[in-house]
XYZ file of N, CA, C and O in Angstrom:
428
model
N -50.438 44.726 144.851
C -49.365 43.761 144.829
C -49.615 42.780 143.686
O -50.713 42.287 143.510
N -48.580 42.520 142.917
C -48.684 41.600 141.789
C -48.095 40.242 142.146
O -47.201 40.141 142.976
N -48.617 39.221 141.470
C -48.113 37.863 141.640
C -47.789 37.276 140.279
O -48.342 37.700 139.261
N -46.913 36.307 140.280
C -46.561 35.588 139.068
C -46.521 34.096 139.384
O -46.194 33.706 140.499
N -46.899 33.309 138.422
C -46.843 31.857 138.582
C -45.393 31.414 138.403
O -44.759 31.719 137.396
N -44.879 30.699 139.389
C -43.515 30.161 139.327
C -43.601 28.652 139.472
O -44.050 28.150 140.509
N -43.196 27.934 138.441
C -43.161 26.482 138.543
C -42.042 26.084 139.488
O -40.989 26.737 139.523
N -42.273 25.050 140.279
C -41.288 24.579 141.256
C -41.130 23.067 141.150
O -42.033 22.378 140.682
N -39.981 22.588 141.584
C -39.750 21.150 141.680
C -40.294 20.681 143.016
O -40.025 21.308 144.043
N -41.051 19.589 143.002
C -41.618 19.050 144.237
C -41.342 17.555 144.292
O -41.561 16.840 143.319
N -40.855 17.112 145.434
C -40.648 15.684 145.690
C -41.915 15.167 146.370
O -42.342 15.707 147.387
N -42.538 14.140 145.778
C -43.785 13.617 146.325
C -43.710 12.108 146.516
O -42.847 11.440 145.949
N -44.633 11.615 147.316
C -44.862 10.179 147.401
C -46.351 9.959 147.160
O -47.152 10.880 147.279
N -46.693 8.750 146.787
C -48.100 8.385 146.636
C -48.448 7.430 147.758
O -47.740 6.442 147.982
N -49.541 7.724 148.449
C -49.978 6.850 149.534
C -50.561 5.569 148.942
O -50.805 5.478 147.742
N -50.818 4.607 149.814
C -51.429 3.355 149.368
C -52.829 3.576 148.805
O -53.358 2.750 148.069
N -53.443 4.729 149.117
C -54.767 5.085 148.597
C -54.684 5.896 147.302
O -55.702 6.324 146.776
N -53.460 6.137 146.820
C -53.275 6.902 145.596
C -53.221 8.401 145.790
O -53.197 9.157 144.823
N -53.202 8.861 147.041
C -53.124 10.293 147.309
C -51.702 10.793 147.087
O -50.736 10.103 147.414
N -51.582 12.010 146.545
C -50.290 12.649 146.351
C -49.906 13.342 147.655
O -50.699 14.115 148.205
N -48.691 13.078 148.136
C -48.215 13.692 149.375
C -46.894 14.412 149.083
O -45.853 13.768 148.918
N -46.910 15.754 148.987
C -45.658 16.489 148.766
C -44.785 16.438 150.027
O -45.281 16.607 151.128
N -43.486 16.184 149.822
C -42.562 16.068 150.952
C -41.502 17.170 150.992
O -40.962 17.478 152.042
N -41.178 17.757 149.834
C -40.161 18.813 149.778
C -40.323 19.574 148.475
O -40.905 19.058 147.517
N -39.812 20.822 148.459
C -39.809 21.571 147.209
C -38.551 22.404 147.092
O -37.868 22.672 148.080
N -38.249 22.772 145.860
C -37.104 23.619 145.544
C -37.644 24.892 144.927
O -38.408 24.861 143.968
N -37.246 26.033 145.505
C -37.702 27.329 145.016
C -36.549 28.317 145.133
O -35.933 28.425 146.195
N -36.266 29.006 144.049
C -35.179 29.989 144.060
C -33.840 29.373 144.399
O -33.017 30.014 145.045
N -33.635 28.124 143.991
C -32.371 27.444 144.253
C -32.235 26.899 145.663
O -31.186 26.396 146.033
N -33.288 27.000 146.471
C -33.239 26.500 147.849
C -34.177 25.319 148.038
O -35.226 25.230 147.414
N -33.802 24.422 148.948
C -34.576 23.234 149.304
C -35.396 23.526 150.555
O -34.882 24.102 151.508
N -36.666 23.144 150.541
C -37.539 23.334 151.694
C -38.255 22.031 152.006
O -38.941 21.474 151.136
N -38.138 21.558 153.234
C -38.853 20.360 153.656
C -40.289 20.718 154.016
O -40.551 21.703 154.693
N -41.226 19.902 153.537
C -42.636 20.061 153.885
C -42.896 19.143 155.071
O -42.794 17.927 154.944
N -43.186 19.733 156.221
C -43.339 18.935 157.441
C -44.761 18.435 157.652
O -44.973 17.491 158.408
N -45.744 19.073 156.987
C -47.133 18.617 157.125
C -47.966 19.124 155.958
O -47.732 20.214 155.445
N -48.920 18.307 155.542
C -49.948 18.732 154.588
C -51.190 19.008 155.425
O -51.723 18.110 156.071
N -51.618 20.264 155.461
C -52.720 20.674 156.321
C -54.082 20.539 155.646
O -55.074 20.256 156.306
N -54.120 20.760 154.325
C -55.381 20.586 153.589
C -55.092 20.467 152.104
O -54.048 20.901 151.618
N -56.065 19.882 151.396
C -55.997 19.756 149.939
C -57.396 20.044 149.406
O -58.383 19.517 149.920
N -57.467 20.906 148.381
C -58.751 21.186 147.750
C -58.499 21.657 146.318
O -57.386 22.068 145.975
N -59.534 21.576 145.491
C -59.425 22.105 144.132
C -59.661 23.601 144.194
O -60.725 24.046 144.616
N -58.626 24.368 143.806
C -58.761 25.825 143.832
C -57.659 26.446 142.989
O -56.497 26.076 143.106
N -58.048 27.408 142.178
C -57.093 28.170 141.376
C -56.873 29.518 142.052
O -57.844 30.201 142.370
N -55.612 29.902 142.291
C -55.396 31.235 142.870
C -55.847 32.299 141.870
O -55.587 32.189 140.676
N -56.534 33.300 142.342
C -57.076 34.350 141.471
C -55.974 35.210 140.841
O -56.197 35.847 139.825
N -54.783 35.184 141.413
C -53.719 36.083 140.982
C -52.910 35.578 139.795
O -52.158 36.343 139.197
N -53.035 34.294 139.435
C -52.263 33.741 138.314
C -53.146 32.797 137.499
O -54.136 32.271 137.999
N -52.764 32.555 136.266
C -53.518 31.650 135.412
C -53.200 30.195 135.708
O -52.065 29.854 136.031
N -54.210 29.333 135.598
C -54.002 27.909 135.829
C -55.203 27.125 135.323
O -56.223 27.710 134.967
N -55.065 25.795 135.305
C -56.123 24.920 134.822
C -56.488 23.930 135.923
O -55.808 22.928 136.127
N -57.543 24.223 136.677
C -58.111 23.338 137.705
C -57.078 22.624 138.583
O -57.058 21.407 138.663
N -56.231 23.387 139.273
C -55.217 22.732 140.114
C -55.757 22.322 141.482
O -56.826 22.747 141.903
N -54.973 21.491 142.141
C -55.202 21.180 143.543
C -54.354 22.143 144.355
O -53.169 22.315 144.088
N -54.966 22.762 145.354
C -54.239 23.650 146.264
C -53.875 22.845 147.503
O -54.745 22.297 148.172
N -52.590 22.770 147.795
C -52.103 22.104 148.996
C -51.678 23.188 149.980
O -50.827 24.013 149.653
N -52.271 23.195 151.157
C -51.792 24.057 152.237
C -50.832 23.201 153.033
O -51.209 22.136 153.531
N -49.572 23.645 153.081
C -48.516 22.839 153.706
C -47.793 23.660 154.768
O -47.898 24.887 154.803
N -47.060 22.967 155.620
C -46.226 23.636 156.613
C -44.770 23.490 156.186
O -44.291 22.379 155.968
N -44.106 24.641 156.035
C -42.687 24.711 155.685
C -42.020 25.640 156.674
O -42.461 26.791 156.826
N -41.016 25.162 157.370
C -40.288 25.977 158.356
C -41.236 26.643 159.348
O -41.077 27.804 159.703
N -42.266 25.927 159.764
C -43.202 26.429 160.761
C -44.286 27.361 160.232
O -45.147 27.798 160.986
N -44.263 27.680 158.929
C -45.256 28.589 158.345
C -46.163 27.854 157.368
O -45.731 26.941 156.681
N -47.415 28.304 157.296
C -48.350 27.753 156.309
C -48.082 28.394 154.957
O -47.963 29.604 154.852
N -47.978 27.556 153.931
C -47.757 28.014 152.563
C -48.720 27.294 151.639
O -49.187 26.202 151.945
N -48.997 27.897 150.496
C -49.855 27.289 149.483
C -48.995 26.888 148.287
O -48.213 27.700 147.780
N -49.145 25.641 147.856
C -48.526 25.174 146.624
C -49.624 24.519 145.796
O -50.649 24.096 146.339
N -49.428 24.485 144.497
C -50.477 24.014 143.596
C -49.952 22.927 142.666
O -48.823 23.025 142.177
N -50.802 21.928 142.432
C -50.483 20.870 141.473
C -51.543 20.883 140.385
O -52.735 20.751 140.654
N -51.092 21.067 139.148
C -51.971 21.111 137.994
C -51.860 19.768 137.281
O -50.883 19.509 136.573
N -52.837 18.917 137.495
C -52.791 17.555 136.969
C -52.750 17.529 135.442
O -52.046 16.706 134.856
N -53.466 18.428 134.788
C -53.523 18.417 133.321
C -52.167 18.689 132.672
O -51.897 18.221 131.571
N -51.295 19.446 133.358
C -49.956 19.734 132.824
C -48.869 18.984 133.584
O -47.710 19.019 133.187
N -49.245 18.341 134.686
C -48.313 17.624 135.558
C -47.231 18.557 136.111
O -46.071 18.184 136.221
N -47.646 19.799 136.459
C -46.714 20.791 136.988
C -47.135 21.262 138.374
O -48.320 21.364 138.679
N -46.134 21.557 139.203
C -46.325 22.184 140.512
C -45.934 23.645 140.379
O -44.987 23.988 139.667
N -46.656 24.533 141.092
C -46.297 25.944 141.054
C -46.706 26.647 142.339
O -47.471 26.113 143.144
N -46.153 27.846 142.506
C -46.546 28.745 143.586
C -46.935 30.078 142.954
O -46.551 30.375 141.823
N -47.719 30.875 143.665
C -48.025 32.240 143.257
C -47.048 33.134 144.018
O -47.222 33.387 145.205
N -45.993 33.569 143.334
C -44.922 34.328 143.976
C -45.167 35.828 143.829
O -45.581 36.304 142.773
N -44.924 36.557 144.912
C -45.078 38.014 144.895
C -43.989 38.650 144.049
O -42.833 38.236 144.093
N -44.374 39.670 143.303
C -43.397 40.504 142.609
C -43.153 41.686 143.529
O -44.079 42.442 143.837
N -41.934 41.824 143.989
C -41.618 42.799 145.038
C -41.462 44.236 144.553
O -41.723 45.164 145.279
N -40.992 44.431 143.310
C -40.750 45.800 142.865
C -40.947 45.910 141.355
O -41.118 44.920 140.663
N -40.920 47.143 140.851
C -41.162 47.374 139.430
C -40.094 46.733 138.554
O -40.393 46.225 137.479
N -38.847 46.748 139.014
C -37.758 46.157 138.228
C -38.008 44.661 138.056
O -37.872 44.121 136.959
N -38.363 43.990 139.126
C -38.648 42.554 139.064
C -39.846 42.295 138.157
O -39.857 41.355 137.367
N -40.865 43.156 138.233
C -42.049 43.029 137.390
C -41.653 43.139 135.918
O -42.110 42.363 135.074
N -40.796 44.088 135.595
C -40.331 44.264 134.218
C -39.552 43.035 133.744
O -39.704 42.596 132.606
N -38.727 42.466 134.617
C -37.958 41.268 134.261
C -38.885 40.098 133.974
O -38.660 39.327 133.041
N -39.933 39.943 134.767
C -40.903 38.864 134.549
C -41.562 39.039 133.194
O -41.704 38.096 132.425
N -41.955 40.282 132.875
C -42.599 40.535 131.583
C -41.659 40.251 130.428
O -42.063 39.667 129.421
N -40.386 40.634 130.548
C -39.410 40.347 129.499
C -39.284 38.841 129.289
O -39.266 38.362 128.163
N -39.198 38.092 130.388
C -39.063 36.636 130.315
C -40.294 36.019 129.666
O -40.183 35.159 128.800
N -41.486 36.473 130.075
C -42.725 35.934 129.509
C -42.830 36.263 128.028
O -43.217 35.427 127.219
N -42.463 37.493 127.640
C -42.520 37.872 126.235
C -41.534 37.063 125.406
O -41.860 36.597 124.324
N -40.329 36.864 125.925
C -39.323 36.084 125.204
C -39.788 34.635 125.074
O -39.637 34.025 124.010
N -40.383 34.086 126.120
C -40.883 32.710 126.069
C -42.010 32.599 125.058
O -42.083 31.639 124.290
N -42.911 33.574 125.012
C -44.010 33.572 124.061
C -43.524 33.653 122.635
O -44.025 32.980 121.745
N -42.491 34.473 122.397
C -41.940 34.604 121.047
C -41.258 33.315 120.616
O -41.413 32.872 119.495
N -40.518 32.669 121.530
C -39.843 31.431 121.160
C -40.848 30.321 120.952
O -40.692 29.480 120.078
N -41.942 30.295 121.739
C -42.982 29.281 121.549
C -43.673 29.485 120.201
O -43.995 28.528 119.511
N -43.896 30.743 119.827
C -44.550 31.026 118.564
C -43.677 30.590 117.404
O -44.150 29.972 116.461
N -42.375 30.864 117.494
C -41.483 30.484 116.409
C -41.332 28.976 116.293
O -41.132 28.457 115.213
N -41.469 28.259 117.400
C -41.353 26.805 117.347
C -42.577 26.188 116.703
O -42.487 25.127 116.104
N -43.734 26.857 116.776
C -44.969 26.317 116.196
C -44.990 26.477 114.678
O -45.698 25.802 113.995
N -44.261 27.450 114.162
C -44.289 27.738 112.720
C -43.708 26.617 111.910
O -42.872 25.883 112.271
């Protein structure tokens, strides 16, 4: 099974102690309320590339899910499953097109 890093929008609050508390996220055009933060630790998922993120284990719709916050890039992401070969090919096309446009912008 393959995974891909998908950046997501996350609504957060900061506690009086400076802790980040995610409250909701948007994925695939849908809104999901985070009802509980179960744990937080520094961990990079082995299935996708990242730079020293915090792994948040959260409860969404009664299920435990993992979301990641990469402080160095200020981005939130999930490790999303690629369900089939067609989807895998689409991800590769998107990544290749993004890489080519990034390269041309650097020139």
